[in-house]
Amino acid sequence: MKQNHLIARAKQLLDAGELVAIPTETVYGLAADATNLEAVDKIYKVKGRPSNNPVILHFASLEAATPYILDITEEAQKLAAAFWPGPLTLLLPKSAKVPDRITAGLPRVAIRVPNNELTLTLLGQLSYPLAAPSANPSGYISPTTAEHVTRQLGHKVSLVLDGGPCDQGLESTIFGWDGEGRPTVYRKGTITEEAIAQVLHSIPRTHTTKTIEAPGMLSSHYAPHTRTLITEDLVATIEEHKDTNFGVIALDSKMETKGLNHLIVLSIGGHLPEAASNLYSAMHQMDTKGLDLIIIEKAPDFGIGKAINDRILRATGGIKKKAP
Ligand code: TXA
Ligand code: MG
C-alpha cells in the first residue's frame, strides 16, 4: 500500500514535468518524461551534464519501446528476449517519436527495460518512456543506494524512490551494431561479451575510439574526489604508500588480518558479481573519509571482472602493474 502510494506520487510528479530518482538493478537513475523537453532539460541542469551527451530511454517492455524504434532486427529481439528486463542497453535506429534532444542528434536511441519491481510498476503506469541517466553529478561515482542520491542531489530532485541497494551495482552494458553492422559493446557491464556471444553466436567487438558516440567510454568518468589507484599487487602498493593516509578496497578478505585502518572487502569469497554490486558503495564510503589516497585492487580480467576493472580504471590515473 505504501509502495502504491509512492508510485502514484512519482507518476504525479513525472506527469507534471518534475524529476524523480528511480531505482534500477544497475544504478539509480534521474528520471523525467522523455517526451517533455523542458523536463529533460532539468536532468541536464541538475547533473551538470554536457548537452551533447545523450540519455537512455527506459520502458516497461519491448512492446512499449517499439514505437520509438525504426526497425528491430531479429538479433535485437533475441537479445531483448534473453536479457530484458535486465542490465542491457540496446542502441537501435530511432523513430521520429524520439526527440533529437534525447539522442543529442545521433541516429540511434539507447533503450532498456530495467529489472526493478518499483520502477517496472511505475513505467507500466506511464504513457511515455523515462529518460534517465545515472543520478549523480556529471563525472562523479554513480549512486547505488537512495542515500547516495539524496546526499548528492537530494535538494534538486522532487522525489527519490527508495528501492534499496542496486543488485548489480554497475551501469548497464551498452550494445549495438556499428556502421559496418558488426556487433559491438560500447560500455562493459554485468552482461558480458560472452553472454551476448551465446545468444548471437558471434563474439562482439569492443568499441574503443573515444568519440561522443558513447561518452561513457571516455576515461575519467565516475571518479571519486580522492586520488585513486588501481593495483594488481595490493601488498607492494600498500608498502609504497605506507606513510600516507590511505584506504584499501580489496576484492576478497585476504587483507583482513593486516591491521589496515581503512579496509573495505568487496566480497569475502572474492565473487565477482558480489564485488561488482559493492564497488560504488565502497568508493562512496572511502571518498567521505578525508583520505589522501584510495587503493583499489584490480579484478581478474575475465567475465564481470572486465566491467569492474573498466570502472576502476575510469576512477584512476592508470594501473599499477605487478613487478616482473
Ligand atoms: O544502467 C544504466 O544504464 C543506468 C540506469 C539509470 O539505467 N543509466 C546510465 O545512464 O548509466 P548514463 O546516462 O549515466 O550513461 C548512458 C551512456 C552514456 O555514456 C551515453 O553517452 C550513452 O549511454 N548513450 C546514451 N544514448 C546514446 C545514444 N543514442 N547513442 C550513443 N550513446 C548513447
Ligand atoms: Mg552516468
Short mmCIF file of C-alpha atoms in Angstrom, two decimals, residues 175-295:
data_model
loop_
_atom_site.label_atom_id
_atom_site.label_comp_id
_atom_site.label_asym_id
_atom_site.label_seq_id
_atom_site.Cartn_x
_atom_site.Cartn_y
_atom_site.Cartn_z
CA PHE A 175 25.43 -2.87 -27.08
CA GLY A 176 24.66 -2.14 -30.73
CA TRP A 177 25.72 -2.77 -34.31
CA ASP A 178 28.35 -0.39 -35.65
CA GLY A 179 28.35 1.38 -39.04
CA GLU A 180 29.50 -1.82 -40.71
CA GLY A 181 26.90 -3.96 -38.94
CA ARG A 182 29.37 -5.54 -36.53
CA PRO A 183 28.05 -6.44 -33.05
CA THR A 184 29.74 -4.03 -30.66
CA VAL A 185 29.92 -3.47 -26.92
CA TYR A 186 30.08 0.28 -26.26
CA ARG A 187 30.17 0.04 -22.47
CA LYS A 188 31.07 -3.06 -20.48
CA GLY A 189 28.68 -4.25 -17.80
CA THR A 190 27.49 -7.30 -15.94
CA ILE A 191 26.04 -8.74 -19.15
CA THR A 192 29.36 -9.86 -20.56
CA GLU A 193 30.60 -10.26 -24.14
CA GLU A 194 30.49 -14.00 -23.51
CA ALA A 195 26.80 -13.88 -22.52
CA ILE A 196 25.96 -11.84 -25.63
CA ALA A 197 28.00 -14.21 -27.80
CA GLN A 198 25.95 -17.14 -26.54
CA VAL A 199 22.79 -15.50 -27.88
CA LEU A 200 24.21 -14.13 -31.16
CA HIS A 201 26.64 -16.97 -31.89
CA SER A 202 29.31 -14.40 -32.66
CA ILE A 203 31.69 -12.58 -30.34
CA PRO A 204 31.04 -8.83 -30.16
CA ARG A 205 33.90 -6.40 -30.59
CA THR A 206 34.60 -3.72 -28.00
CA HIS A 207 34.27 -0.14 -29.14
CA THR A 208 37.49 1.73 -28.48
CA THR A 209 37.55 5.18 -30.11
CA LYS A 210 36.83 7.92 -27.64
CA THR A 211 34.21 9.86 -29.55
CA ILE A 212 30.90 11.17 -28.33
CA GLU A 213 29.24 8.06 -29.78
CA ALA A 214 29.16 6.79 -26.18
CA PRO A 215 30.80 9.26 -23.80
CA GLY A 216 30.58 6.67 -21.02
CA MET A 217 33.60 5.24 -22.81
CA LEU A 218 35.67 8.32 -22.01
CA SER A 219 38.25 7.86 -19.31
CA SER A 220 37.94 9.73 -16.03
CA HIS A 221 34.22 9.30 -15.69
CA TYR A 222 32.65 8.09 -12.44
CA ALA A 223 35.63 9.32 -10.35
CA PRO A 224 35.81 9.91 -6.58
CA HIS A 225 37.22 13.25 -5.38
CA THR A 226 40.04 11.47 -3.53
CA ARG A 227 43.08 10.40 -5.58
CA THR A 228 42.55 6.78 -6.53
CA LEU A 229 44.89 4.00 -7.65
CA ILE A 230 44.20 0.58 -9.14
CA THR A 231 46.76 -2.11 -8.46
CA GLU A 232 47.49 -5.72 -9.34
CA ASP A 233 49.70 -6.01 -6.26
CA LEU A 234 47.99 -4.75 -3.10
CA VAL A 235 50.83 -5.65 -0.74
CA ALA A 236 53.50 -3.78 -2.72
CA THR A 237 51.27 -0.73 -3.32
CA ILE A 238 50.36 -0.51 0.38
CA GLU A 239 54.04 -0.72 1.29
CA GLU A 240 54.87 2.03 -1.19
CA HIS A 241 52.25 4.38 0.31
CA LYS A 242 52.58 3.39 3.98
CA ASP A 243 53.33 6.97 5.05
CA THR A 244 50.12 8.38 3.57
CA ASN A 245 46.59 8.22 4.93
CA PHE A 246 45.19 5.63 2.55
CA GLY A 247 42.16 3.35 2.33
CA VAL A 248 42.06 -0.03 0.64
CA ILE A 249 39.23 -1.57 -1.37
CA ALA A 250 40.09 -5.26 -1.72
CA LEU A 251 38.40 -7.88 -3.82
CA ASP A 252 38.35 -10.55 -1.10
CA SER A 253 39.11 -10.96 2.61
CA LYS A 254 42.86 -11.71 2.38
CA MET A 255 43.88 -8.29 3.81
CA GLU A 256 41.60 -8.53 6.85
CA THR A 257 44.40 -9.71 9.13
CA LYS A 258 46.82 -6.93 8.16
CA GLY A 259 45.56 -4.31 10.62
CA LEU A 260 44.74 -1.69 7.97
CA ASN A 261 42.98 1.45 9.23
CA HIS A 262 40.56 1.71 6.33
CA LEU A 263 39.68 -1.51 4.56
CA ILE A 264 36.56 -2.45 2.61
CA VAL A 265 36.23 -6.01 1.33
CA LEU A 266 34.05 -6.22 -1.82
CA SER A 267 33.27 -9.92 -1.44
CA ILE A 268 34.60 -12.18 1.33
CA GLY A 269 34.95 -15.06 -1.09
CA GLY A 270 36.09 -12.87 -4.00
CA HIS A 271 32.92 -13.50 -6.02
CA LEU A 272 32.83 -11.07 -8.94
CA PRO A 273 29.06 -10.36 -9.13
CA GLU A 274 29.05 -9.54 -5.40
CA ALA A 275 32.19 -7.42 -5.80
CA ALA A 276 30.57 -5.51 -8.68
CA SER A 277 27.46 -4.78 -6.63
CA ASN A 278 29.55 -3.36 -3.75
CA LEU A 279 32.18 -1.40 -5.71
CA TYR A 280 30.47 2.01 -5.97
CA SER A 281 29.23 1.92 -2.37
CA ALA A 282 32.81 1.24 -1.29
CA MET A 283 34.09 4.14 -3.39
CA HIS A 284 31.39 6.46 -1.99
CA GLN A 285 32.28 5.40 1.55
CA MET A 286 36.05 5.82 1.12
CA ASP A 287 35.51 9.20 -0.52
CA THR A 288 33.82 10.59 2.62
CA LYS A 289 36.70 9.67 4.97
CA GLY A 290 39.04 12.54 4.09
CA LEU A 291 41.81 10.20 2.92
CA ASP A 292 44.83 11.14 0.79
CA LEU A 293 44.55 8.06 -1.38
CA ILE A 294 42.19 5.19 -2.23
CA ILE A 295 43.90 1.98 -3.35
#
